[in-house]
mmCIF file of C-alpha atoms in Angstrom:
data_model
loop_
_atom_site.group_PDB
_atom_site.id
_atom_site.type_symbol
_atom_site.label_atom_id
_atom_site.label_comp_id
_atom_site.label_asym_id
_atom_site.label_seq_id
_atom_site.Cartn_x
_atom_site.Cartn_y
_atom_site.Cartn_z
ATOM 1 C CA MET A 1 -300.511 64.425 -192.170
ATOM 2 C CA GLU A 2 -302.353 62.587 -189.438
ATOM 3 C CA GLU A 3 -303.943 64.879 -186.868
ATOM 4 C CA PRO A 4 -302.853 64.297 -183.247
ATOM 5 C CA SER A 5 -305.429 62.568 -181.098
ATOM 6 C CA ASN A 6 -307.324 64.524 -178.472
ATOM 7 C CA GLU A 7 -305.489 62.519 -175.816
ATOM 8 C CA MET A 8 -302.097 63.570 -177.192
ATOM 9 C CA ALA A 9 -303.170 67.187 -177.649
ATOM 10 C CA SER A 10 -304.308 67.452 -174.052
ATOM 11 C CA ALA A 11 -301.252 65.689 -172.602
ATOM 12 C CA PRO A 12 -299.312 67.913 -170.161
ATOM 13 C CA LEU A 13 -296.014 69.298 -171.387
ATOM 14 C CA LEU A 14 -294.413 68.703 -167.986
ATOM 15 C CA PRO A 15 -294.865 65.916 -165.425
ATOM 16 C CA ALA A 16 -297.458 66.779 -162.803
ATOM 17 C CA GLU A 17 -294.872 66.714 -160.003
ATOM 18 C CA LEU A 18 -292.651 69.196 -161.839
ATOM 19 C CA GLN A 19 -295.626 71.443 -162.586
ATOM 20 C CA GLN A 20 -296.454 71.499 -158.895
ATOM 21 C CA LYS A 21 -292.885 72.433 -157.935
ATOM 22 C CA ILE A 22 -292.873 75.271 -160.456
ATOM 23 C CA LEU A 23 -296.239 76.478 -159.201
ATOM 24 C CA GLN A 24 -295.061 76.374 -155.607
ATOM 25 C CA GLN A 25 -292.049 78.519 -156.416
ATOM 26 C CA GLN A 26 -294.203 80.908 -158.412
ATOM 27 C CA ILE A 27 -297.146 81.280 -156.055
ATOM 28 C CA VAL A 28 -295.647 80.803 -152.597
ATOM 29 C CA ASN A 29 -292.337 82.577 -153.145
ATOM 30 C CA GLU A 30 -292.628 84.896 -156.160
ATOM 31 C CA CYS A 31 -296.197 86.154 -156.634
ATOM 32 C CA ASP A 32 -296.551 89.240 -154.471
ATOM 33 C CA THR A 33 -300.268 89.858 -155.085
ATOM 34 C CA LEU A 34 -303.212 87.497 -155.624
ATOM 35 C CA ASN A 35 -303.693 88.588 -159.241
ATOM 36 C CA GLU A 36 -301.567 85.961 -160.985
ATOM 37 C CA ALA A 37 -302.784 83.165 -158.739
ATOM 38 C CA MET A 38 -306.402 84.073 -159.471
ATOM 39 C CA ASN A 39 -305.673 83.917 -163.217
ATOM 40 C CA LEU A 40 -304.058 80.487 -162.865
ATOM 41 C CA ARG A 41 -307.131 79.162 -161.061
ATOM 42 C CA LEU A 42 -309.101 79.695 -164.294
ATOM 43 C CA VAL A 43 -306.883 77.377 -166.377
ATOM 44 C CA SER A 44 -308.379 74.051 -165.281
ATOM 45 C CA LYS A 45 -309.992 72.262 -162.366
ATOM 46 C CA GLN A 46 -306.683 70.553 -161.537
ATOM 47 C CA MET A 47 -304.814 73.853 -161.669
ATOM 48 C CA LYS A 48 -307.416 75.468 -159.436
ATOM 49 C CA ASP A 49 -306.975 72.721 -156.834
ATOM 50 C CA TRP A 50 -303.188 73.037 -156.936
ATOM 51 C CA VAL A 51 -303.279 76.826 -156.632
ATOM 52 C CA ASP A 52 -305.713 76.723 -153.720
ATOM 53 C CA VAL A 53 -303.444 74.334 -151.793
ATOM 54 C CA LEU A 54 -300.378 76.488 -152.443
ATOM 55 C CA LEU A 55 -302.094 79.740 -151.506
ATOM 56 C CA ARG A 56 -302.779 78.318 -148.068
ATOM 57 C CA LYS A 57 -299.005 78.033 -147.587
ATOM 58 C CA LYS A 58 -298.411 81.668 -148.454
ATOM 59 C CA THR A 59 -297.252 83.868 -145.570
ATOM 60 C CA GLN A 60 -296.605 87.206 -147.318
ATOM 61 C CA ILE A 61 -298.887 89.265 -149.560
ATOM 62 C CA THR A 62 -298.851 92.637 -151.301
ATOM 63 C CA ILE A 63 -302.019 94.696 -151.695
ATOM 64 C CA ASP A 64 -302.022 97.580 -154.153
ATOM 65 C CA THR A 65 -303.343 100.918 -152.902
ATOM 66 C CA PRO A 66 -305.245 101.979 -154.889
ATOM 67 C CA PRO A 67 -306.155 98.518 -156.179
ATOM 68 C CA LEU A 68 -305.338 97.762 -159.814
ATOM 69 C CA ARG A 69 -308.440 95.643 -160.269
ATOM 70 C CA ARG A 70 -312.136 96.252 -159.872
ATOM 71 C CA TYR A 71 -312.246 95.081 -156.277
ATOM 72 C CA PRO A 72 -312.052 97.652 -153.450
ATOM 73 C CA ILE A 73 -309.290 97.290 -150.868
ATOM 74 C CA MET A 74 -311.618 95.769 -148.258
ATOM 75 C CA LYS A 75 -312.773 93.090 -150.712
ATOM 76 C CA ILE A 76 -309.164 92.259 -151.597
ATOM 77 C CA MET A 77 -308.289 91.896 -147.915
ATOM 78 C CA GLN A 78 -311.243 89.541 -147.426
ATOM 79 C CA ARG A 79 -310.125 87.453 -150.414
ATOM 80 C CA VAL A 80 -306.616 87.281 -149.012
ATOM 81 C CA LYS A 81 -308.043 85.941 -145.747
ATOM 82 C CA GLU A 82 -310.135 83.413 -147.681
ATOM 83 C CA PHE A 83 -307.285 82.016 -149.766
ATOM 84 C CA CYS A 84 -304.251 82.738 -147.532
ATOM 85 C CA PRO A 85 -305.385 82.354 -143.918
ATOM 86 C CA ASP A 86 -301.833 82.148 -142.507
ATOM 87 C CA ILE A 87 -300.535 85.464 -143.827
ATOM 88 C CA ARG A 88 -297.960 86.987 -141.474
ATOM 89 C CA ARG A 89 -296.491 89.810 -143.583
ATOM 90 C CA ILE A 90 -298.700 92.382 -145.331
ATOM 91 C CA VAL A 91 -297.327 95.044 -147.651
ATOM 92 C CA PHE A 92 -299.723 97.759 -148.759
ATOM 93 C CA ARG A 93 -298.047 98.988 -151.941
ATOM 94 C CA GLU A 94 -297.698 102.746 -152.280
ATOM 95 C CA PRO A 95 -299.656 104.513 -155.039
ATOM 96 C CA PRO A 96 -297.809 106.551 -157.678
ATOM 97 C CA ILE A 97 -296.926 110.114 -156.675
ATOM 98 C CA GLY A 98 -299.669 112.493 -157.788
ATOM 99 C CA MET A 99 -302.438 109.875 -157.632
ATOM 100 C CA CYS A 100 -305.779 111.623 -157.342
ATOM 101 C CA ASP A 101 -307.338 111.581 -153.882
ATOM 102 C CA SER A 102 -310.659 110.581 -155.436
ATOM 103 C CA ILE A 103 -309.197 107.101 -156.077
ATOM 104 C CA GLU A 104 -309.492 104.735 -153.128
ATOM 105 C CA GLN A 105 -306.608 105.010 -150.682
ATOM 106 C CA LEU A 106 -305.668 103.022 -147.638
ATOM 107 C CA SER A 107 -307.522 104.390 -144.622
ATOM 108 C CA ASP A 108 -308.166 103.797 -140.932
ATOM 109 C CA LYS A 109 -311.053 101.448 -141.727
ATOM 110 C CA HIS A 110 -308.670 99.173 -143.651
ATOM 111 C CA LEU A 111 -306.266 99.065 -140.709
ATOM 112 C CA LYS A 112 -309.187 98.123 -138.471
ATOM 113 C CA LEU A 113 -310.097 95.293 -140.847
ATOM 114 C CA LEU A 114 -306.461 94.145 -140.889
ATOM 115 C CA GLN A 115 -306.539 93.900 -137.118
ATOM 116 C CA GLU A 116 -309.708 91.788 -137.294
ATOM 117 C CA LEU A 117 -308.688 89.486 -140.162
ATOM 118 C CA PHE A 118 -304.974 89.060 -139.410
ATOM 119 C CA PRO A 119 -304.466 89.467 -135.636
ATOM 120 C CA LEU A 120 -301.219 87.451 -135.721
ATOM 121 C CA VAL A 121 -299.509 89.454 -138.466
ATOM 122 C CA THR A 122 -295.824 90.173 -137.752
ATOM 123 C CA HIS A 123 -295.018 92.773 -140.428
ATOM 124 C CA VAL A 124 -297.001 95.657 -141.937
ATOM 125 C CA THR A 125 -295.947 98.184 -144.572
ATOM 126 C CA ILE A 126 -298.062 101.352 -144.515
ATOM 127 C CA PRO A 127 -297.674 103.656 -147.527
ATOM 128 C CA ARG A 128 -298.345 107.376 -147.659
ATOM 129 C CA SER A 129 -302.060 108.110 -147.481
ATOM 130 C CA SER A 130 -304.010 111.195 -146.544
ATOM 131 C CA ARG A 131 -306.676 108.948 -145.008
ATOM 132 C CA ILE A 132 -304.578 107.269 -142.332
ATOM 133 C CA THR A 133 -304.463 109.080 -139.003
ATOM 134 C CA ASP A 134 -302.492 108.884 -135.770
ATOM 135 C CA GLU A 135 -305.584 107.611 -133.971
ATOM 136 C CA GLY A 136 -306.187 104.916 -136.569
ATOM 137 C CA CYS A 137 -302.676 103.495 -136.243
ATOM 138 C CA GLU A 138 -302.637 103.784 -132.461
ATOM 139 C CA THR A 139 -305.801 101.701 -132.042
ATOM 140 C CA THR A 140 -304.920 99.063 -134.655
ATOM 141 C CA ILE A 141 -301.264 98.674 -135.688
ATOM 142 C CA ALA A 142 -299.866 99.413 -132.225
ATOM 143 C CA MET A 143 -302.249 96.823 -130.751
ATOM 144 C CA LEU A 144 -301.161 93.894 -132.958
ATOM 145 C CA PRO A 145 -299.741 91.482 -130.345
ATOM 146 C CA CYS A 146 -297.198 89.776 -132.649
ATOM 147 C CA LEU A 147 -295.969 92.857 -134.521
ATOM 148 C CA GLU A 148 -292.198 92.620 -135.048
ATOM 149 C CA SER A 149 -291.650 94.804 -138.085
ATOM 150 C CA LEU A 150 -293.183 98.075 -139.282
ATOM 151 C CA ASP A 151 -292.456 100.137 -142.384
ATOM 152 C CA VAL A 152 -294.404 103.404 -142.362
ATOM 153 C CA THR A 153 -294.442 106.516 -144.545
ATOM 154 C CA CYS A 154 -295.799 109.593 -142.817
ATOM 155 C CA SER A 155 -298.385 112.085 -144.025
ATOM 156 C CA MET A 156 -299.967 115.262 -142.708
ATOM 157 C CA LYS A 157 -302.276 113.192 -140.462
ATOM 158 C CA LEU A 158 -299.668 110.679 -139.345
ATOM 159 C CA GLY A 159 -297.046 111.926 -136.912
ATOM 160 C CA PRO A 160 -294.657 111.075 -134.066
ATOM 161 C CA SER A 161 -297.325 109.688 -131.749
ATOM 162 C CA VAL A 162 -297.565 106.562 -133.933
ATOM 163 C CA VAL A 163 -293.910 105.768 -133.242
ATOM 164 C CA VAL A 164 -294.456 106.462 -129.530
ATOM 165 C CA HIS A 165 -297.395 104.057 -129.313
ATOM 166 C CA VAL A 166 -295.826 101.290 -131.405
ATOM 167 C CA ALA A 167 -292.524 101.463 -129.519
ATOM 168 C CA THR A 168 -294.347 101.501 -126.163
ATOM 169 C CA LYS A 169 -297.021 98.870 -126.819
ATOM 170 C CA ARG A 170 -294.660 96.552 -128.717
ATOM 171 C CA GLN A 171 -291.620 97.256 -126.592
ATOM 172 C CA GLU A 172 -290.767 93.563 -126.215
ATOM 173 C CA THR A 173 -291.546 92.373 -129.757
ATOM 174 C CA LEU A 174 -290.586 95.174 -132.183
ATOM 175 C CA LYS A 175 -287.417 94.184 -134.089
ATOM 176 C CA TYR A 176 -287.492 96.385 -137.201
ATOM 177 C CA LEU A 177 -288.752 99.905 -137.789
ATOM 178 C CA ARG A 178 -288.461 101.983 -140.948
ATOM 179 C CA VAL A 179 -289.897 105.494 -140.988
ATOM 180 C CA ARG A 180 -290.017 107.724 -144.060
ATOM 181 C CA PRO A 181 -291.302 111.289 -144.466
ATOM 182 C CA SER A 182 -293.874 111.886 -147.163
ATOM 183 C CA PRO A 183 -292.313 112.591 -150.581
ATOM 184 C CA VAL A 184 -294.980 115.240 -151.114
ATOM 185 C CA ARG A 185 -294.700 117.072 -147.779
ATOM 186 C CA TRP A 186 -291.663 116.779 -145.513
ATOM 187 C CA HIS A 187 -293.653 116.157 -142.376
ATOM 188 C CA ALA A 188 -291.678 115.439 -139.201
ATOM 189 C CA MET A 189 -292.244 111.845 -138.130
ATOM 190 C CA LEU A 190 -290.155 111.850 -134.972
ATOM 191 C CA ASP A 191 -289.911 114.067 -131.921
ATOM 192 C CA LEU A 192 -288.179 113.792 -128.560
ATOM 193 C CA ASP A 193 -290.951 111.621 -127.074
ATOM 194 C CA ALA A 194 -290.672 109.185 -129.988
ATOM 195 C CA ALA A 195 -286.884 109.053 -129.588
ATOM 196 C CA LYS A 196 -287.234 108.284 -125.876
ATOM 197 C CA ALA A 197 -289.751 105.505 -126.609
ATOM 198 C CA LEU A 198 -287.412 103.903 -129.157
ATOM 199 C CA GLY A 199 -284.592 103.994 -126.631
ATOM 200 C CA GLN A 200 -286.702 101.833 -124.298
ATOM 201 C CA CYS A 201 -287.295 99.044 -126.855
ATOM 202 C CA LEU A 202 -286.015 95.650 -125.716
ATOM 203 C CA ALA A 203 -285.770 93.743 -129.015
ATOM 204 C CA LEU A 204 -285.197 96.403 -131.690
ATOM 205 C CA ARG A 205 -282.423 95.286 -134.052
ATOM 206 C CA SER A 206 -282.857 97.348 -137.223
ATOM 207 C CA LEU A 207 -283.809 101.031 -137.309
ATOM 208 C CA ASP A 208 -284.115 103.152 -140.444
ATOM 209 C CA LEU A 209 -284.787 106.851 -139.777
ATOM 210 C CA GLN A 210 -283.494 108.449 -142.960
ATOM 211 C CA SER A 211 -284.614 112.081 -143.399
ATOM 212 C CA CYS A 212 -286.627 112.134 -140.169
ATOM 213 C CA ARG A 213 -285.318 115.503 -138.898
ATOM 214 C CA LEU A 214 -283.302 113.920 -136.101
ATOM 215 C CA THR A 215 -281.210 116.016 -133.752
ATOM 216 C CA ALA A 216 -278.173 115.053 -131.672
ATOM 217 C CA GLU A 217 -280.355 115.039 -128.549
ATOM 218 C CA MET A 218 -282.861 112.646 -130.135
ATOM 219 C CA VAL A 219 -280.042 110.357 -131.294
ATOM 220 C CA MET A 220 -278.658 110.030 -127.767
ATOM 221 C CA HIS A 221 -282.070 108.922 -126.489
ATOM 222 C CA ILE A 222 -282.523 106.425 -129.354
ATOM 223 C CA LEU A 223 -279.099 104.875 -128.761
ATOM 224 C CA ARG A 224 -280.088 103.859 -125.250
ATOM 225 C CA CYS A 225 -281.584 100.814 -126.963
ATOM 226 C CA LYS A 226 -278.982 98.082 -126.311
ATOM 227 C CA THR A 227 -280.078 95.612 -129.015
ATOM 228 C CA LEU A 228 -279.495 97.682 -132.177
ATOM 229 C CA CYS A 229 -277.505 95.966 -134.946
ATOM 230 C CA HIS A 230 -278.340 98.047 -138.036
ATOM 231 C CA VAL A 231 -279.021 101.800 -137.971
ATOM 232 C CA ASN A 232 -279.660 104.261 -140.804
ATOM 233 C CA MET A 233 -279.763 107.921 -139.745
ATOM 234 C CA SER A 234 -278.604 109.390 -143.044
ATOM 235 C CA GLN A 235 -279.839 112.704 -144.471
ATOM 236 C CA ASN A 236 -280.430 114.219 -141.040
ATOM 237 C CA PRO A 237 -278.470 117.504 -141.015
ATOM 238 C CA GLY A 238 -279.637 118.118 -137.447
ATOM 239 C CA ILE A 239 -277.233 115.419 -136.261
ATOM 240 C CA ASP A 240 -274.058 117.355 -135.459
ATOM 241 C CA ASP A 241 -271.098 116.947 -133.144
ATOM 242 C CA ALA A 242 -272.240 119.657 -130.721
ATOM 243 C CA GLY A 243 -273.027 117.785 -127.530
ATOM 244 C CA LEU A 244 -273.299 114.388 -129.219
ATOM 245 C CA LYS A 245 -272.034 111.637 -126.907
ATOM 246 C CA TRP A 246 -272.069 108.298 -128.687
ATOM 247 C CA PRO A 247 -272.334 105.335 -126.277
ATOM 248 C CA LEU A 248 -270.371 102.107 -126.522
ATOM 249 C CA MET A 249 -272.350 99.862 -128.903
ATOM 250 C CA PRO A 250 -270.709 96.437 -129.376
ATOM 251 C CA THR A 251 -273.883 95.025 -130.994
ATOM 252 C CA LEU A 252 -273.886 97.499 -133.900
ATOM 253 C CA ARG A 253 -272.927 95.956 -137.266
ATOM 254 C CA SER A 254 -273.916 98.641 -139.803
ATOM 255 C CA LEU A 255 -274.320 102.400 -139.456
ATOM 256 C CA ASP A 256 -275.281 104.968 -142.094
ATOM 257 C CA LEU A 257 -274.574 108.612 -141.185
ATOM 258 C CA GLN A 258 -274.312 110.026 -144.700
ATOM 259 C CA GLU A 259 -275.317 113.646 -145.233
ATOM 260 C CA CYS A 260 -275.428 114.612 -141.580
ATOM 261 C CA SER A 261 -273.370 117.427 -139.986
ATOM 262 C CA LEU A 262 -270.573 115.544 -138.279
ATOM 263 C CA ASN A 263 -266.873 116.378 -138.519
ATOM 264 C CA LEU A 264 -264.114 113.837 -139.013
ATOM 265 C CA ALA A 265 -263.118 113.761 -135.330
ATOM 266 C CA ALA A 266 -266.705 112.968 -134.281
ATOM 267 C CA LEU A 267 -266.994 110.191 -136.888
ATOM 268 C CA GLU A 268 -263.733 108.634 -135.719
ATOM 269 C CA LYS A 269 -264.991 108.631 -132.109
ATOM 270 C CA ILE A 270 -268.263 107.038 -133.206
ATOM 271 C CA LYS A 271 -266.442 104.206 -134.932
ATOM 272 C CA LEU A 272 -264.292 103.623 -131.875
ATOM 273 C CA CYS A 273 -267.511 103.220 -129.869
ATOM 274 C CA CYS A 274 -268.738 100.556 -132.336
ATOM 275 C CA PRO A 275 -265.897 98.005 -132.467
ATOM 276 C CA ASN A 276 -267.849 95.407 -134.444
ATOM 277 C CA LEU A 277 -268.983 97.598 -137.344
ATOM 278 C CA THR A 278 -268.657 96.004 -140.783
ATOM 279 C CA THR A 279 -270.473 98.793 -142.673
ATOM 280 C CA PHE A 280 -269.981 102.492 -141.849
ATOM 281 C CA LEU A 281 -271.207 105.067 -144.378
ATOM 282 C CA VAL A 282 -270.252 108.701 -143.724
ATOM 283 C CA ARG A 283 -270.061 110.557 -147.060
ATOM 284 C CA GLY A 284 -271.638 113.979 -147.441
ATOM 285 C CA ASN A 285 -270.918 115.360 -143.968
ATOM 286 C CA GLY A 286 -269.429 118.594 -145.291
ATOM 287 C CA LEU A 287 -265.905 117.224 -145.005
ATOM 288 C CA THR A 288 -263.023 118.738 -146.934
ATOM 289 C CA ALA A 289 -260.974 117.237 -149.749
ATOM 290 C CA ASP A 290 -258.201 116.558 -147.244
ATOM 291 C CA ASP A 291 -260.552 114.198 -145.435
ATOM 292 C CA ARG A 292 -260.971 111.913 -148.463
ATOM 293 C CA VAL A 293 -258.388 109.318 -147.436
ATOM 294 C CA PRO A 294 -259.434 109.205 -143.743
ATOM 295 C CA ILE A 295 -263.060 108.836 -144.821
ATOM 296 C CA MET A 296 -262.184 105.921 -147.087
ATOM 297 C CA GLU A 297 -260.445 104.317 -144.130
ATOM 298 C CA LEU A 298 -263.442 104.951 -141.896
ATOM 299 C CA GLU A 299 -265.771 103.306 -144.392
ATOM 300 C CA SER A 300 -263.527 100.270 -144.774
ATOM 301 C CA LYS A 301 -264.210 97.097 -142.829
ATOM 302 C CA LYS A 302 -260.982 97.542 -140.887
ATOM 303 C CA GLY A 303 -260.885 99.305 -137.564
ATOM 304 C CA VAL A 304 -259.792 102.905 -137.193
#
């Protein structure tokens, strides 16, 4: 049988335009880290040129902590800046639980570098790390002028003052905040000062404070924020009906109060105060079997 010519053997399987569209979907929209893109750059000179153009369009990146490759975190951040100069959303991916402290973790020096390399970033995800401190976040993350969204997991060195500073410094820009306690040590991430600062935010739309040791008093301060649309305060047994006065909140669309300490009467009053709710989750509040039907009605999209 006649062997195929070199020209036929090297012919692309797909038209160049289609290859570019597939690459754009893969690199710009699907690849979370730089790893796959860096591998594709090694395929050919043409592929390298295509990948480099597409990386410059990328606006979101994930950086593993600790890194999965030989490069340290600082080197990876510098490479991200080199290939993706317009990054606006940075997710530092959390290491597996039990990862040895001797392996490189995200630290204050990395947050300082983030501030220098990506001053216009709008979203940052900070994983648990024993090497990130209150002071480090206060002088870097809280000072990012365009910060709109923050997802932070606390640690023994990262406490309520971070929320205070971010909510105060970014009072007019912060739209989303998610706070999680460390899975290793249930360290309180919010206090009364943090709750008061959140209540003064002017643009905050989505707030996720699951398992943050909230109390009814803290909730009342937080709900002074008039722009909230989505709130998760589940798994906070300190939220009870004793003294809780829920304000009228016509902007609220979804509310999660599962596994708190509220009775049925309090939950019904809360829903009345939120006439535009489409999602209301209330299971696990120590309610009795007789409350099953009323709870199902509360969690429905219909009004009370």
